[in-house]
CSV table of C-alpha atoms and ligand atoms in Angstrom, one decimal:
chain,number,residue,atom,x,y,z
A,1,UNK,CA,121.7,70.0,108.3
A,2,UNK,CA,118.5,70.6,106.4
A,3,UNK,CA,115.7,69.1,107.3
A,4,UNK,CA,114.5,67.4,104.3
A,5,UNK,CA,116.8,64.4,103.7
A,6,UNK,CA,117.6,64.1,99.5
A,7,UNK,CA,117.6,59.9,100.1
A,8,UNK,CA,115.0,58.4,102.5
A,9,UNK,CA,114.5,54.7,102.5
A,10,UNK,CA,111.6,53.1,104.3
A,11,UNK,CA,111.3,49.5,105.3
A,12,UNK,CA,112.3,48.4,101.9
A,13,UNK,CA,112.4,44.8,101.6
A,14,UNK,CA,114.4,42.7,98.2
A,15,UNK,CA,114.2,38.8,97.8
A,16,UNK,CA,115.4,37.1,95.1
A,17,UNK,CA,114.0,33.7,94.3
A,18,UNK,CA,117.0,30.6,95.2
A,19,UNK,CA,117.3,27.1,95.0
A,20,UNK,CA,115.3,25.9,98.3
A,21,UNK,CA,113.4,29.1,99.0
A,22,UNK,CA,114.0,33.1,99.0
A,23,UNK,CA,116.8,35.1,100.3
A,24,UNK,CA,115.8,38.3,101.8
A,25,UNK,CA,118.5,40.3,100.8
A,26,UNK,CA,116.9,43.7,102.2
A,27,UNK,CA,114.9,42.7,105.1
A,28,UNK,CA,113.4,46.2,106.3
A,29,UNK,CA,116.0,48.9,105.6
A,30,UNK,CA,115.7,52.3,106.3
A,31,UNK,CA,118.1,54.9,106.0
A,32,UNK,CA,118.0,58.9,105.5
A,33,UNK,CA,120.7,60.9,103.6
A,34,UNK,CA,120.5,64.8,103.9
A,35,UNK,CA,122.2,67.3,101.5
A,36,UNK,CA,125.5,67.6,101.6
A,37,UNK,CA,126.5,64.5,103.9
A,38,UNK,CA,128.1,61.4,103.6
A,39,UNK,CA,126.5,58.6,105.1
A,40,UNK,CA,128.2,55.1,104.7
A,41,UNK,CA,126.8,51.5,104.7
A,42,UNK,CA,128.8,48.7,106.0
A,43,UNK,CA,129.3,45.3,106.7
A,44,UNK,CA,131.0,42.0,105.4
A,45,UNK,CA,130.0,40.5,102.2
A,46,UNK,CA,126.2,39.6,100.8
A,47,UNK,CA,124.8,41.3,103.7
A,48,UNK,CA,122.9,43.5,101.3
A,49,UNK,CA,124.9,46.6,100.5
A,50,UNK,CA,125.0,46.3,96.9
A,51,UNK,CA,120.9,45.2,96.7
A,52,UNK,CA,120.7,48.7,98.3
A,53,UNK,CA,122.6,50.8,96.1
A,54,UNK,CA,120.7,49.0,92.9
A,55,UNK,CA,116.8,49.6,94.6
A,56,UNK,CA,118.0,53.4,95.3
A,57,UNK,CA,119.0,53.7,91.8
A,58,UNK,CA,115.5,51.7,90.7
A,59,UNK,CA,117.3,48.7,89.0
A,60,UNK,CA,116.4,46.6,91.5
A,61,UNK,CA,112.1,45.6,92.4
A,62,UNK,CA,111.5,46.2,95.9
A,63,UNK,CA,108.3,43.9,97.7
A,64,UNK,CA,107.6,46.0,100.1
A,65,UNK,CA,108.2,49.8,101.4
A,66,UNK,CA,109.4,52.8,99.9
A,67,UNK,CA,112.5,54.9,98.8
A,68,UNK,CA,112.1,58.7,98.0
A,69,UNK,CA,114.9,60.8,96.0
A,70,UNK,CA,114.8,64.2,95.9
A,71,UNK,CA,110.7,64.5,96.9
A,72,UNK,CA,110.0,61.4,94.2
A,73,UNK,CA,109.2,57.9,94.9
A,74,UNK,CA,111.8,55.9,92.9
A,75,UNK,CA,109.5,53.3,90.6
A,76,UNK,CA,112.2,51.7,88.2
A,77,UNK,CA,114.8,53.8,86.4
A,78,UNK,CA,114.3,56.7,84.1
A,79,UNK,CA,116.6,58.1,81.3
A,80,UNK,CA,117.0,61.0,83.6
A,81,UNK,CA,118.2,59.3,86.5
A,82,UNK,CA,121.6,60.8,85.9
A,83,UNK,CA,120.3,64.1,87.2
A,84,UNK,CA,118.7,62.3,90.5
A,85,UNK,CA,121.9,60.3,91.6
A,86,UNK,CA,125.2,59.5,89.8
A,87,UNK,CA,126.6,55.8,90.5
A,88,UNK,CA,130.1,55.1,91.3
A,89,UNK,CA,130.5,51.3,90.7
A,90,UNK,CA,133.2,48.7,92.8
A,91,UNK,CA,134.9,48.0,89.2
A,92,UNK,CA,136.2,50.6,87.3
A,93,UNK,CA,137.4,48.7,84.2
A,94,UNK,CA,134.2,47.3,84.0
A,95,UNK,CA,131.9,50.2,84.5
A,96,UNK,CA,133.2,51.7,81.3
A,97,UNK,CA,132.9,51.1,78.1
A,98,UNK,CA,136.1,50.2,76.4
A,99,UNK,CA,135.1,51.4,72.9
A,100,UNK,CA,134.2,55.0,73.8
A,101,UNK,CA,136.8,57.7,74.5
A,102,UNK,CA,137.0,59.0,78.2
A,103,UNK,CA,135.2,62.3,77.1
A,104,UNK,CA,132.4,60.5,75.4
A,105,UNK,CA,131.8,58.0,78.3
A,106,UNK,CA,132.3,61.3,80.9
A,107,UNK,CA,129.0,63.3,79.0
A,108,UNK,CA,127.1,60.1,78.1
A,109,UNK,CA,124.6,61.0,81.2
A,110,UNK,CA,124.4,64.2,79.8
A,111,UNK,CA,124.0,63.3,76.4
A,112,UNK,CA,121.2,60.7,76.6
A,113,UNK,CA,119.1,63.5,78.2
A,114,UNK,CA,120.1,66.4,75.5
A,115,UNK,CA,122.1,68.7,77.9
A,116,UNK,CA,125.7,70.1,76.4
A,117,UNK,CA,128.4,70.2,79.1
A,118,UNK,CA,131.7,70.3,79.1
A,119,UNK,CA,134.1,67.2,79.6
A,120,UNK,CA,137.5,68.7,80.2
A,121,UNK,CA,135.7,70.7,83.1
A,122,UNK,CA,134.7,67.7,84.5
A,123,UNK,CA,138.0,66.5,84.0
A,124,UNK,CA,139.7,69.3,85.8
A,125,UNK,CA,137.4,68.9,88.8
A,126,UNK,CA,138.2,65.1,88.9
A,127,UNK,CA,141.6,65.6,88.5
A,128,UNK,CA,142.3,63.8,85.1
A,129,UNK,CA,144.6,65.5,82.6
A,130,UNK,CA,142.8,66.7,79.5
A,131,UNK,CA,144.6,65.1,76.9
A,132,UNK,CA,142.7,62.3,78.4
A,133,UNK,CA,139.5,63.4,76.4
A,134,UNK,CA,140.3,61.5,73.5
A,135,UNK,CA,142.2,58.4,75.0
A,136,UNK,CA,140.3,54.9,75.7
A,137,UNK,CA,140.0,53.3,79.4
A,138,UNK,CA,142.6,50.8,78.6
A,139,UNK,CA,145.3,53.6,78.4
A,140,UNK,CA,144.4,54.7,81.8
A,141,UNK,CA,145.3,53.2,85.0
A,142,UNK,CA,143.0,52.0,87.6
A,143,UNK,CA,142.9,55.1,89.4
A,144,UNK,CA,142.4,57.1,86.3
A,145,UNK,CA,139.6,55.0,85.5
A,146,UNK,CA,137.8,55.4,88.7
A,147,UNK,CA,138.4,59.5,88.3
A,148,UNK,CA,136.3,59.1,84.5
A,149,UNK,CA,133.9,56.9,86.6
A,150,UNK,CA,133.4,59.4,88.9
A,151,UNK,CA,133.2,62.4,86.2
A,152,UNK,CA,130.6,60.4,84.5
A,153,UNK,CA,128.6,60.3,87.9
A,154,UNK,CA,129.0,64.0,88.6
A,155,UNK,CA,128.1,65.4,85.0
A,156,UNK,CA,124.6,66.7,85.4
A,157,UNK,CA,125.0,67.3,88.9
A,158,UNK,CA,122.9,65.1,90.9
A,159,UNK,CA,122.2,65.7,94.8
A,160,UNK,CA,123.4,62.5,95.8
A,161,UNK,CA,126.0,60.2,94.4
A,162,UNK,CA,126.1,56.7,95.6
A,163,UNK,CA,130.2,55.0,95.3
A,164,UNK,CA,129.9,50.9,95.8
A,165,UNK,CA,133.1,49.9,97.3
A,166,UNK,CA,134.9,52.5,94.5
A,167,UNK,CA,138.6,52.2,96.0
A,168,UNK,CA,138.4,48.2,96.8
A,169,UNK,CA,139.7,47.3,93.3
A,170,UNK,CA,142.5,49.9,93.4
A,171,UNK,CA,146.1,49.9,94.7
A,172,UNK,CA,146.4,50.8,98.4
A,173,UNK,CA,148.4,53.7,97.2
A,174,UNK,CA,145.6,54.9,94.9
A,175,UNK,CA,142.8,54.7,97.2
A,176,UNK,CA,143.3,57.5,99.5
A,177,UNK,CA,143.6,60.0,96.7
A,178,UNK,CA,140.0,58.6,95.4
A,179,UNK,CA,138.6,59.1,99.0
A,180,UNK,CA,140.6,62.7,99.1
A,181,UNK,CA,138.5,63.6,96.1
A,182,UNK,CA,135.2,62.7,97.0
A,183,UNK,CA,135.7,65.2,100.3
A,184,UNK,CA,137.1,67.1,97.9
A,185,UNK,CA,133.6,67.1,95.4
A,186,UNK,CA,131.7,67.2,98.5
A,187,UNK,CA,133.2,70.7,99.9
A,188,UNK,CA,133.3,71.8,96.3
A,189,UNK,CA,129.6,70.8,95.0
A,190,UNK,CA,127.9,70.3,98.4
A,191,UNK,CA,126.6,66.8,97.3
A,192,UNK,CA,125.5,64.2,99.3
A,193,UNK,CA,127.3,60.6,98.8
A,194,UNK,CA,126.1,57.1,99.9
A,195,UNK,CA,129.4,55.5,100.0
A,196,UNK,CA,129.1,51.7,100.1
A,197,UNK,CA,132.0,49.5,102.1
A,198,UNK,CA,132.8,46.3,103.8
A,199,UNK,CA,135.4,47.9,106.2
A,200,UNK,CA,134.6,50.6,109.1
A,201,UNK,CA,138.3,52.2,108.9
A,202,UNK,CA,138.6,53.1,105.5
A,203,UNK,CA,134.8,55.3,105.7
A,204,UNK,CA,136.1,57.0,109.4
A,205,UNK,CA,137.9,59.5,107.5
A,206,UNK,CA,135.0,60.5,105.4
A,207,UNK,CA,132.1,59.5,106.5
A,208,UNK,CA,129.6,61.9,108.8
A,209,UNK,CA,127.4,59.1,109.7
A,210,UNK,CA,127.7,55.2,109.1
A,211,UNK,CA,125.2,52.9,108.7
A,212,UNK,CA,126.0,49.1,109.7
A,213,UNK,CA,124.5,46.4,107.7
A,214,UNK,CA,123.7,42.3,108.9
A,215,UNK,CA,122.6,40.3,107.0
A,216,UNK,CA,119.8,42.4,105.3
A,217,UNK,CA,119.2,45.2,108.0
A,218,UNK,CA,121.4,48.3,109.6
A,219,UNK,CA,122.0,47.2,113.0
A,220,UNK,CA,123.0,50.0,113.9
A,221,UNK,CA,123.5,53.7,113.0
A,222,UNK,CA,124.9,56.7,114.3
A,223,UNK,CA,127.7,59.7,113.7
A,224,UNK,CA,131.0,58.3,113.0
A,225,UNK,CA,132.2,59.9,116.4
A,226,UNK,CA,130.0,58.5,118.4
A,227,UNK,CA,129.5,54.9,116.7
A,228,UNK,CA,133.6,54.5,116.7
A,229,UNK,CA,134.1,55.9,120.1
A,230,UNK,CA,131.1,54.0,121.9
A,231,UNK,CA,129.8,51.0,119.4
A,232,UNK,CA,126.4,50.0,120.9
A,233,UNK,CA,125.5,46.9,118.2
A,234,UNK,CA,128.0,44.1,119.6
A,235,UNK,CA,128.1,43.9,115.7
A,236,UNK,CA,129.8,46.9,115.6
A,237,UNK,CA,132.0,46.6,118.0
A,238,UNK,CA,133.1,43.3,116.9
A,239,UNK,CA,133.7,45.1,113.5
A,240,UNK,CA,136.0,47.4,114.8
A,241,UNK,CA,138.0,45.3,117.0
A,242,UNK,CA,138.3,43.1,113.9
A,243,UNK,CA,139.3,46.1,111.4
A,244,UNK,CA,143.4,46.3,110.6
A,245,UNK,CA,145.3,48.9,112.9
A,246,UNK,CA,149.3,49.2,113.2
A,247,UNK,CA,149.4,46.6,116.1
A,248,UNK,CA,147.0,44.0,113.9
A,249,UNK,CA,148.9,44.5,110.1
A,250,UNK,CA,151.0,41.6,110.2
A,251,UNK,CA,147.7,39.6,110.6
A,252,UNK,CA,144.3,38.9,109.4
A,253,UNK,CA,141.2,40.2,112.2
A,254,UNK,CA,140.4,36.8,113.3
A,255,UNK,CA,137.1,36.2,111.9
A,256,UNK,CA,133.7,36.6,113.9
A,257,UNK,CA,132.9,32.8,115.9
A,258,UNK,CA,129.4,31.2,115.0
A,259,UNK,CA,128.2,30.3,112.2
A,260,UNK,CA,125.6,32.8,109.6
A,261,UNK,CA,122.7,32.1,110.0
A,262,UNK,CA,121.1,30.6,106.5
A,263,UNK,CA,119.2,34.2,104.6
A,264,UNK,CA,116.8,31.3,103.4
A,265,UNK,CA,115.2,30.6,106.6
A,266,UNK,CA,113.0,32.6,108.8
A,267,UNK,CA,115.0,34.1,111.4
A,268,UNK,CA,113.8,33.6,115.1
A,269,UNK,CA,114.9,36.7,117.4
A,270,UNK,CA,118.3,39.0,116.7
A,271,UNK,CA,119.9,38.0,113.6
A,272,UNK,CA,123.3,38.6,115.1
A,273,UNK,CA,122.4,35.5,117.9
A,274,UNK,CA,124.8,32.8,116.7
A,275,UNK,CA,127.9,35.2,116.4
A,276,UNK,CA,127.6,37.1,119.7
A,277,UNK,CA,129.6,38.1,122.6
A,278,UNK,CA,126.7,39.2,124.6
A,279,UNK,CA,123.9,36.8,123.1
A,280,UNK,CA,121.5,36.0,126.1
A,281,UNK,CA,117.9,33.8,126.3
A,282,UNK,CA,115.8,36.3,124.6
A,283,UNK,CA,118.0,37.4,121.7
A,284,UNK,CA,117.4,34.0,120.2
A,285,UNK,CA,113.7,33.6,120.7
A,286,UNK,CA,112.8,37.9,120.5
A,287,UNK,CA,113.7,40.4,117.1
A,288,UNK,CA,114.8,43.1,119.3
A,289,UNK,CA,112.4,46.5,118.6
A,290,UNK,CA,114.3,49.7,117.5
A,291,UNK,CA,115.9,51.8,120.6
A,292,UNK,CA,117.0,55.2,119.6
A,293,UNK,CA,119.3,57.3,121.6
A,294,UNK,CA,121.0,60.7,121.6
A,295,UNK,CA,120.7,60.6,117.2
A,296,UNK,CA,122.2,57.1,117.6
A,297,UNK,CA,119.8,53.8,116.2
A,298,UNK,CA,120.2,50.2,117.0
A,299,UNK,CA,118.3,46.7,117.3
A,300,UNK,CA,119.8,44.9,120.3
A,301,UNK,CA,118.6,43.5,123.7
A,302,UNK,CA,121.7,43.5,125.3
A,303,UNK,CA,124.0,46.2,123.7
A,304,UNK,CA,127.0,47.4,125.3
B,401,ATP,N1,120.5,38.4,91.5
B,401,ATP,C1,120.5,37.7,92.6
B,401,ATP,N2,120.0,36.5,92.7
B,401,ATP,C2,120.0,35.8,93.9
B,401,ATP,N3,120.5,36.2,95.0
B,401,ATP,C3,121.1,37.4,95.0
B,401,ATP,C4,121.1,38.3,93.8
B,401,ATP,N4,121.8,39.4,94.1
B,401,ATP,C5,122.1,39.3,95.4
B,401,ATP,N5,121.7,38.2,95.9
B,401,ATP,C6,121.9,37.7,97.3
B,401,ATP,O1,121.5,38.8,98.1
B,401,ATP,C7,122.3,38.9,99.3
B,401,ATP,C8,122.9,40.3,99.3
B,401,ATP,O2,123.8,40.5,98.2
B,401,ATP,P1,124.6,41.9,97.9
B,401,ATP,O3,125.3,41.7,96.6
B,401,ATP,O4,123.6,43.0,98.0
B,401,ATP,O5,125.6,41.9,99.0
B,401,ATP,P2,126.8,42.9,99.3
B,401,ATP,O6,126.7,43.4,100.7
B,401,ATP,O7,126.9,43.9,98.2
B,401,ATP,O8,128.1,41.9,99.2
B,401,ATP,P3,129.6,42.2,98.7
B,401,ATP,O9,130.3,42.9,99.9
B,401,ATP,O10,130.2,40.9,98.5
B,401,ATP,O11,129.5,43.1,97.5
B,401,ATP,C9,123.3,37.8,99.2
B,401,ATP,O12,122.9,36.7,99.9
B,401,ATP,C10,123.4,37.5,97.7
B,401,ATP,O13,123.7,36.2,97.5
B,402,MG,MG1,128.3,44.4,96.8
């Protein structure tokens, strides 16, 4: 792994103005990603992953810290983003405009900075059938869709390309092809991803680290190997005995006990204090510091 990460996030804090106050969506996140790996981001709904992917990109104001693509400080977005990072979004029939054909959506990136490249080469490498160029998203299926949306990402060949939950609108069937092809693009084009989720199993296949996010901060991160074979985080560990196996399909993981606590107030000590298994005196009253060990990073006073 080179040295020099292509994504490097510093204590980057995002709050958005509410009803009764601020929620502090990003709440000192940091994060490296270094060429040619896969790091993933997860954790349940409005913890923050999306607000993450949308500060990288520089659509989203950030109060405080810094993010770095490629050697440059991201301030905003620029009509070259497209050759910085390509952006993968949850919903593909929404990501892409119905009016334009699949090849004109596909070399849009391209276009808007003057570059020619060719769309049925993109289309081969994404797997879509040519005679595609000239059809319009709604004669494609989901899948298809999410293929184009991935094309359009890849075209001028970004180091880093960030996917926000890209198979979780897709058919079960449909989404292990989608995460096949991003190894796939990975091997091929040595690019690193940022591959955003809300379930640990799904990103264990692909993933080389994973990053897991609570309510506005990574808990905990580490190499998929070690973070599913030894969680530290009680988070984590409570995500993965929670995520669907054979023995579980029949029923829903039983959610987390506790309650969340409200992103509009201050929080006192360990985020994670109301829902834990191993929650003692100081976790509620202490923010636990940073402990790093053997490549693995986590905030907890009591981890297992
Ligand atoms: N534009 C906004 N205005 C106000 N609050 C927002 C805005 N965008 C996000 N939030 C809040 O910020 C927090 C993080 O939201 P975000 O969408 O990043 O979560 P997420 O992890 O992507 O969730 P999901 O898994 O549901 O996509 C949530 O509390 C959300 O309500
Ligand atoms: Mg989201």
């Amino acid at each position: 792994m080179s040295e020099t990460p292509i994504l490097k996030v510093e204590d980057i804090r995002v709050s958005f103005p509410v009803q009764g106050g601020m929620v502090n969506a990003l709440d000192g996140v940091s994060l490296e990603v270094f060429p040619g790996e896969i790091v993933a981001v997860v954790g349940e709904s409005g913890c923050g992953k999306t607000t993450l992917a949308r500060a990288v990109l520089g659509l989203q104001p950030i109060v405080d810290g810094t993010i770095t693509l490629n050697g440059d400080v991201v301030r905003g977005t620029t009509k070259d983003n497209g050759r910085r990072v390509g952006m993968v979004w949850q919903d593909p029939y929404a990501s892409l405009n119905p009016r334009w054909t699949i090849g004109r959506s596909i070399l849009e990136p391209a276009t808007l900075v003057g570059e020619k490249r060719n769309a049925i080469e993109v289309m081969k490498e994404v797997g879509l059938d040519e005679r595609f160029v000239d059809r319009y998203p709604k004669q494609l299926s989901g899948g298809q869709r999410q293929r184009v949306a991935i094309g359009r990402a890849l075209v001028l060949q970004p180091p880093l390309v960030i996917c926000d939950e890209p198979t979780s609108a897709l058919d079960l069937s449909i989404r292990a092809q989608i995460l096949n092809l991003l190894k796939d693009i990975r091997r091929e084009r040595q690019c690193a991803f940022l591959y955003i989720s809300h379930d640990l199993t799904t990103v264990r296949f692909l993933a080389d680290r994973i990053a897991v996010m609570y309510l506005g901060k990574i808990v905990e991160m580490g190499t998929t190997e070690e973070l599913f074979s030894h969680p530290r985080h009680p988070y984590t560990k409570a995500l993965l005995d929670s995520a669907p196996n054979l023995d579980k399909l029949m029923h829903l993981p039983d959610p987390l006990p506790g309650e969340i606590p409200d992103p509009k107030e201050k929080i006192l000590g360990c985020r994670f204090a109301s829902r834990c298994r191993n929650v003692q005196e100081v976790c509620r009253v202490e923010s636990p510091a940073l402990r790093i060990e053997e490549g693995r990073t986590f905030y907890c006073h009591n981890p297992f």
